[in-house]
Tab-separated table of N, CA and C in Angstrom:
chain	number	residue	atom	x	y	z
A	1	MET	N	-14.872	-16.256	-8.256
A	1	MET	CA	-15.752	-15.311	-7.700
A	1	MET	C	-16.167	-14.381	-8.787
A	2	LEU	N	-17.246	-13.796	-8.616
A	2	LEU	CA	-18.081	-13.214	-9.577
A	2	LEU	C	-17.760	-13.780	-10.956
A	3	ALA	N	-17.606	-15.057	-11.113
A	3	ALA	CA	-17.480	-15.586	-12.165
A	3	ALA	C	-16.069	-15.520	-13.036
A	4	TRP	N	-15.406	-14.885	-12.264
A	4	TRP	CA	-14.018	-14.561	-12.487
A	4	TRP	C	-13.222	-15.633	-11.821
A	5	LYS	N	-12.018	-15.686	-12.408
A	5	LYS	CA	-10.778	-16.496	-12.082
A	5	LYS	C	-9.579	-16.254	-12.434
A	6	TRP	N	-8.711	-16.027	-11.387
A	6	TRP	CA	-7.256	-15.871	-11.441
A	6	TRP	C	-6.212	-16.960	-11.232
A	7	ASP	N	-5.010	-17.150	-11.770
A	7	ASP	CA	-4.011	-17.843	-11.420
A	7	ASP	C	-3.193	-17.339	-10.131
A	8	ILE	N	-3.502	-17.678	-9.140
A	8	ILE	CA	-2.972	-17.374	-8.311
A	8	ILE	C	-1.491	-17.586	-7.919
A	9	THR	N	-1.296	-18.680	-8.560
A	9	THR	CA	0.523	-18.864	-8.782
A	9	THR	C	1.184	-17.817	-9.208
A	10	SER	N	0.555	-17.449	-10.545
A	10	SER	CA	1.313	-16.351	-11.352
A	10	SER	C	0.972	-15.008	-10.585
A	11	ALA	N	-0.094	-14.682	-9.741
A	11	ALA	CA	-0.170	-13.454	-8.907
A	11	ALA	C	0.890	-13.170	-7.945
A	12	LYS	N	1.131	-14.514	-7.199
A	12	LYS	CA	2.226	-14.410	-6.511
A	12	LYS	C	3.286	-14.230	-6.783
A	13	GLN	N	3.589	-14.787	-8.145
A	13	GLN	CA	5.104	-14.716	-8.718
A	13	GLN	C	5.323	-13.275	-8.956
A	14	LEU	N	4.281	-12.648	-9.582
A	14	LEU	CA	4.188	-11.443	-9.834
A	14	LEU	C	4.773	-10.060	-8.655
A	15	THR	N	3.997	-10.536	-7.458
A	15	THR	CA	4.014	-10.092	-6.183
A	15	THR	C	5.217	-10.338	-5.603
A	16	GLN	N	6.069	-11.264	-5.577
A	16	GLN	CA	7.358	-11.864	-4.823
A	16	GLN	C	7.975	-10.533	-4.911
A	17	GLY	N	8.375	-10.458	-3.546
A	17	GLY	CA	9.424	-9.419	-3.193
A	17	GLY	C	9.019	-7.959	-3.234
A	18	ARG	N	7.782	-7.941	-3.489
A	18	ARG	CA	7.171	-6.681	-3.795
A	18	ARG	C	6.499	-6.131	-2.077
A	19	GLU	N	6.631	-5.052	-2.277
A	19	GLU	CA	6.166	-4.237	-0.864
A	19	GLU	C	4.741	-4.093	-0.889
A	20	PRO	N	4.034	-4.139	0.029
A	20	PRO	CA	2.201	-3.993	0.178
A	20	PRO	C	2.240	-2.498	-0.328
A	21	THR	N	1.227	-2.314	-1.205
A	21	THR	CA	0.789	-1.136	-1.529
A	21	THR	C	0.052	-0.388	-0.762
A	22	GLY	N	-0.719	-1.087	0.426
A	22	GLY	CA	-1.307	-0.441	1.229
A	22	GLY	C	-1.246	-1.491	2.512
A	23	GLN	N	-2.463	-1.075	3.340
A	23	GLN	CA	-3.434	-2.169	4.560
A	23	GLN	C	-4.497	-1.679	3.969
A	24	LEU	N	-5.734	-3.045	4.703
A	24	LEU	CA	-6.946	-3.251	4.546
A	24	LEU	C	-7.457	-3.489	5.974
A	25	ASP	N	-8.473	-2.983	6.380
A	25	ASP	CA	-9.473	-3.336	7.616
A	25	ASP	C	-10.303	-4.591	7.200
A	26	PRO	N	-9.873	-5.795	7.853
A	26	PRO	CA	-10.084	-7.012	7.442
A	26	PRO	C	-12.082	-6.904	7.731
A	27	GLN	N	-12.122	-6.135	8.565
A	27	GLN	CA	-13.628	-5.943	9.016
A	27	GLN	C	-14.500	-5.525	7.658
A	28	THR	N	-13.803	-4.723	7.172
A	28	THR	CA	-14.526	-4.306	5.715
A	28	THR	C	-14.818	-5.697	4.791
A	29	TRP	N	-14.109	-6.449	5.112
A	29	TRP	CA	-14.235	-7.948	4.218
A	29	TRP	C	-15.085	-9.042	4.964
A	30	ALA	N	-15.286	-8.832	5.735
A	30	ALA	CA	-15.994	-9.900	6.763
A	30	ALA	C	-17.521	-10.646	6.049
A	31	GLY	N	-18.013	-9.551	5.554
A	31	GLY	CA	-19.444	-10.186	4.814
A	31	GLY	C	-19.216	-10.989	3.837
A	32	MET	N	-17.938	-10.712	3.093
A	32	MET	CA	-17.572	-11.981	1.790
A	32	MET	C	-17.267	-13.212	2.325
A	33	LEU	N	-16.881	-13.271	3.411
A	33	LEU	CA	-16.512	-14.369	4.080
A	33	LEU	C	-17.399	-15.850	4.063
A	34	TYR	N	-18.904	-15.597	3.774
A	34	TYR	CA	-19.477	-16.800	3.642
A	34	TYR	C	-19.547	-17.461	2.091
A	35	LEU	N	-19.073	-16.564	1.593
A	35	LEU	CA	-18.780	-16.908	-0.108
A	35	LEU	C	-17.455	-17.822	-0.112
A	36	ILE	N	-16.674	-17.834	0.743
A	36	ILE	CA	-15.247	-18.568	0.823
A	36	ILE	C	-15.140	-19.945	1.387
A	37	ARG	N	-14.742	-21.085	1.289
A	37	ARG	CA	-14.783	-22.079	1.946
A	37	ARG	C	-13.424	-21.823	2.847
A	38	ILE	N	-13.767	-21.743	4.062
A	38	ILE	CA	-12.322	-21.802	4.979
A	38	ILE	C	-12.173	-23.144	5.814
A	39	ASP	N	-10.513	-23.617	5.681
A	39	ASP	CA	-10.192	-24.475	6.280
A	39	ASP	C	-9.770	-23.552	7.674
A	40	HIS	N	-10.317	-23.984	8.572
A	40	HIS	CA	-9.919	-23.487	9.988
A	40	HIS	C	-8.531	-23.534	10.467
A	41	GLU	N	-8.348	-25.312	10.021
A	41	GLU	CA	-6.869	-25.786	10.546
A	41	GLU	C	-5.787	-25.102	9.835
A	42	HIS	N	-5.926	-24.730	8.470
A	42	HIS	CA	-5.057	-23.813	7.598
A	42	HIS	C	-5.108	-22.712	8.215
A	43	ALA	N	-6.453	-22.113	8.248
A	43	ALA	CA	-6.219	-20.471	8.538
A	43	ALA	C	-5.792	-20.071	10.035
A	44	ALA	N	-5.627	-21.386	11.208
A	44	ALA	CA	-4.838	-20.829	12.261
A	44	ALA	C	-3.556	-20.696	11.891
A	45	SER	N	-3.141	-21.696	10.767
A	45	SER	CA	-1.400	-21.446	10.711
A	45	SER	C	-1.220	-20.676	9.709
A	46	VAL	N	-1.777	-19.467	9.170
A	46	VAL	CA	-1.214	-18.593	8.266
A	46	VAL	C	-0.547	-17.400	8.833
A	47	ASN	N	0.242	-16.946	7.965
A	47	ASN	CA	1.015	-15.704	8.292
A	47	ASN	C	0.349	-14.526	8.105
A	48	LEU	N	0.121	-13.525	9.086
A	48	LEU	CA	-0.832	-12.447	8.685
A	48	LEU	C	0.112	-11.201	8.419
A	49	ASP	N	1.650	-11.785	8.130
A	49	ASP	CA	2.466	-10.520	7.680
A	49	ASP	C	2.585	-10.725	6.153
A	50	GLU	N	2.291	-11.895	5.618
A	50	GLU	CA	1.942	-11.932	4.160
A	50	GLU	C	1.188	-10.929	3.335
A	51	PRO	N	1.232	-10.260	2.474
A	51	PRO	CA	0.508	-9.544	1.985
A	51	PRO	C	-0.677	-10.495	1.034
A	52	LEU	N	-2.021	-9.614	1.288
A	52	LEU	CA	-3.044	-10.177	0.430
A	52	LEU	C	-2.723	-9.826	-0.710
A	53	ILE	N	-3.363	-10.286	-1.828
A	53	ILE	CA	-3.214	-10.044	-3.048
A	53	ILE	C	-4.624	-9.732	-3.776
A	54	ALA	N	-4.975	-8.319	-4.271
A	54	ALA	CA	-6.200	-7.974	-4.519
A	54	ALA	C	-5.883	-7.691	-6.656
A	55	VAL	N	-7.195	-7.674	-6.739
A	55	VAL	CA	-7.117	-7.147	-8.473
A	55	VAL	C	-7.818	-6.191	-8.684
A	56	PRO	N	-7.863	-5.298	-9.673
A	56	PRO	CA	-8.723	-3.885	-9.927
A	56	PRO	C	-9.979	-4.865	-10.658
A	57	ILE	N	-10.966	-4.439	-10.409
A	57	ILE	CA	-12.083	-5.012	-11.547
A	57	ILE	C	-12.881	-3.696	-11.857
A	58	PRO	N	-13.199	-3.762	-13.341
A	58	PRO	CA	-13.758	-2.840	-14.071
A	58	PRO	C	-14.942	-2.298	-13.277
A	59	ASP	N	-14.900	-0.747	-13.180
A	59	ASP	CA	-16.538	-0.590	-12.762
A	59	ASP	C	-16.746	-0.852	-11.256
A	60	VAL	N	-15.987	-1.323	-10.716
A	60	VAL	CA	-16.274	-1.879	-9.381
A	60	VAL	C	-15.600	-1.761	-8.177
A	61	GLY	N	-14.094	-1.350	-8.613
A	61	GLY	CA	-12.865	-1.340	-7.384
A	61	GLY	C	-11.959	-2.680	-7.771
A	62	TRP	N	-11.620	-3.331	-6.617
A	62	TRP	CA	-10.924	-4.231	-6.410
A	62	TRP	C	-11.325	-5.620	-5.622
A	63	LEU	N	-11.110	-6.690	-5.932
A	63	LEU	CA	-11.469	-7.623	-4.938
A	63	LEU	C	-10.058	-8.375	-4.630
A	64	ILE	N	-10.032	-9.086	-3.583
A	64	ILE	CA	-9.024	-9.952	-2.895
A	64	ILE	C	-9.229	-11.401	-3.408
A	65	VAL	N	-8.287	-11.898	-4.341
A	65	VAL	CA	-8.120	-12.943	-4.891
A	65	VAL	C	-7.052	-13.939	-4.287
A	66	ASP	N	-6.153	-13.667	-3.059
A	66	ASP	CA	-5.456	-14.465	-2.107
A	66	ASP	C	-5.322	-13.672	-1.147
A	67	GLY	N	-5.765	-14.696	0.135
A	67	GLY	CA	-5.745	-14.104	1.641
A	67	GLY	C	-6.795	-14.425	2.293
A	68	TRP	N	-8.123	-14.844	1.957
A	68	TRP	CA	-8.881	-15.194	2.742
A	68	TRP	C	-8.985	-15.791	3.796
A	69	HIS	N	-7.788	-16.720	4.068
A	69	HIS	CA	-8.001	-17.305	5.317
A	69	HIS	C	-7.065	-16.239	6.433
A	70	ARG	N	-6.487	-15.410	5.659
A	70	ARG	CA	-5.429	-14.363	6.705
A	70	ARG	C	-6.567	-13.528	7.047
A	71	ILE	N	-7.735	-13.194	6.402
A	71	ILE	CA	-8.661	-12.363	6.833
A	71	ILE	C	-9.325	-12.874	7.807
A	72	HIS	N	-9.727	-14.312	7.739
A	72	HIS	CA	-10.478	-14.971	8.672
A	72	HIS	C	-9.858	-14.987	9.868
A	73	LYS	N	-8.521	-15.391	9.862
A	73	LYS	CA	-7.430	-15.289	11.309
A	73	LYS	C	-7.248	-14.036	12.073
A	74	ALA	N	-7.089	-12.898	10.961
A	74	ALA	CA	-7.085	-11.544	11.469
A	74	ALA	C	-8.536	-11.318	12.414
A	75	LEU	N	-9.600	-11.660	11.809
A	75	LEU	CA	-10.927	-11.176	12.333
A	75	LEU	C	-11.063	-12.027	13.690
A	76	THR	N	-10.469	-13.327	13.784
A	76	THR	CA	-10.749	-14.387	15.077
A	76	THR	C	-9.448	-13.479	15.973
A	77	GLN	N	-8.685	-12.946	15.398
A	77	GLN	CA	-7.823	-12.273	16.644
A	77	GLN	C	-7.910	-11.083	16.824
A	78	GLY	N	-8.706	-10.031	16.276
A	78	GLY	CA	-8.974	-8.740	16.504
A	78	GLY	C	-7.864	-7.988	15.755
A	79	VAL	N	-7.203	-8.266	14.710
A	79	VAL	CA	-6.117	-7.785	13.780
A	79	VAL	C	-7.075	-6.769	13.199
A	80	GLU	N	-6.520	-5.471	13.268
A	80	GLU	CA	-7.298	-4.497	12.334
A	80	GLU	C	-6.756	-4.105	11.154
A	81	LYS	N	-5.771	-4.355	10.537
A	81	LYS	CA	-5.136	-3.949	9.522
A	81	LYS	C	-3.886	-5.254	9.077
A	82	LEU	N	-4.124	-5.734	7.775
A	82	LEU	CA	-3.685	-6.555	7.340
A	82	LEU	C	-2.872	-5.640	5.810
A	83	PRO	N	-1.535	-6.069	5.430
A	83	PRO	CA	-1.028	-5.771	4.112
A	83	PRO	C	-1.525	-6.161	2.858
A	84	VAL	N	-1.508	-5.429	2.180
A	84	VAL	CA	-2.243	-5.512	0.472
A	84	VAL	C	-1.270	-5.139	-0.685
A	85	ILE	N	-1.446	-6.351	-1.497
A	85	ILE	CA	-0.911	-5.718	-2.807
A	85	ILE	C	-1.689	-5.622	-3.835
A	86	VAL	N	-2.049	-4.536	-4.303
A	86	VAL	CA	-2.840	-4.658	-5.618
A	86	VAL	C	-2.533	-4.755	-7.040
A	87	LEU	N	-2.605	-5.481	-7.614
A	87	LEU	CA	-2.250	-5.962	-8.904
A	87	LEU	C	-2.475	-4.613	-10.022
A	88	THR	N	-1.649	-4.354	-10.727
A	88	THR	CA	-2.090	-3.094	-11.783
A	88	THR	C	-3.019	-4.000	-12.858
A	89	ALA	N	-3.837	-3.038	-13.480
A	89	ALA	CA	-4.601	-3.772	-14.868
A	89	ALA	C	-3.789	-4.804	-15.302
A	90	GLU	N	-2.740	-4.632	-15.832
A	90	GLU	CA	-1.986	-5.355	-16.927
A	90	GLU	C	-1.654	-6.533	-16.191
A	91	GLU	N	-1.045	-6.553	-14.942
A	91	GLU	CA	-0.809	-7.807	-14.148
A	91	GLU	C	-2.352	-8.550	-13.869
A	92	GLU	N	-3.331	-7.649	-13.748
A	92	GLU	CA	-4.574	-8.774	-13.403
A	92	GLU	C	-5.052	-9.280	-14.946
A	93	LEU	N	-4.887	-8.775	-15.699
A	93	LEU	CA	-4.941	-9.472	-17.057
A	93	LEU	C	-4.178	-10.727	-17.327
A	94	ALA	N	-3.024	-10.331	-16.906
A	94	ALA	CA	-1.989	-11.506	-17.067
A	94	ALA	C	-2.205	-12.483	-16.150
A	95	CYS	N	-2.780	-12.647	-15.409
A	95	CYS	CA	-3.104	-13.720	-14.186
A	95	CYS	C	-4.530	-14.305	-14.344
A	96	ARG	N	-5.568	-13.229	-15.101
A	96	ARG	CA	-7.028	-13.957	-15.054
A	96	ARG	C	-7.054	-15.096	-16.153
A	97	ILE	N	-7.684	-16.251	-15.696
A	97	ILE	CA	-7.871	-17.277	-16.333
A	97	ILE	C	-9.480	-17.139	-17.102
A	98	PHE	N	-10.150	-16.414	-16.739
A	98	PHE	CA	-11.383	-16.300	-17.160
A	98	PHE	C	-12.352	-15.392	-16.516
A	99	GLY	N	-13.192	-14.864	-17.233
A	99	GLY	CA	-14.066	-13.813	-16.643
A	99	GLY	C	-13.931	-12.544	-17.289
A	100	GLY	N	-15.191	-11.696	-17.430
A	100	GLY	CA	-15.045	-10.290	-17.662
A	100	GLY	C	-14.482	-10.228	-19.588
A	101	GLU	N	-14.224	-9.478	-19.913
A	101	GLU	CA	-13.957	-9.056	-21.492
A	101	GLU	C	-12.368	-9.038	-21.424
A	102	LYS	N	-11.621	-9.977	-21.752
A	102	LYS	CA	-10.269	-10.036	-21.690
A	102	LYS	C	-9.591	-8.893	-22.640
A	103	THR	N	-10.422	-8.370	-23.719
A	103	THR	CA	-10.003	-7.242	-24.516
A	103	THR	C	-10.620	-5.764	-23.781
A	104	GLN	N	-11.095	-5.586	-22.690
A	104	GLN	CA	-12.152	-4.400	-22.732
A	104	GLN	C	-10.931	-3.473	-22.162
A	105	ALA	N	-11.214	-2.208	-22.394
A	105	ALA	CA	-10.384	-1.105	-22.093
A	105	ALA	C	-10.404	-0.839	-20.470
A	106	ARG	N	-8.993	-0.375	-19.959
A	106	ARG	CA	-8.874	-0.558	-18.760
A	106	ARG	C	-9.050	1.351	-18.398
A	107	ARG	N	-9.569	1.457	-17.233
A	107	ARG	CA	-9.889	2.787	-16.559
A	107	ARG	C	-8.726	3.110	-15.540
């Protein structure tokens, strides 16, 4: 997304056993769903208790890199909050496959 890519397997390993850092309102992200190819059968089977994974994007905020099917399901079921884990800048860099400047200073 945004010409950046992350290794989601690595991100999941980093977050395994970690408590969510917060919650998000899936409605806030609904406008971005058109960018994602949603498998409706898979979306119906996802666990909404599993935290989404987000990464910090310099000068932007943060972006969800894992959990779009959960967002879709939450929106269709009227769920107002989903747990999320936001990776640290160092963790994001460790998971990033490409995009951005890998040596850029973090704020």
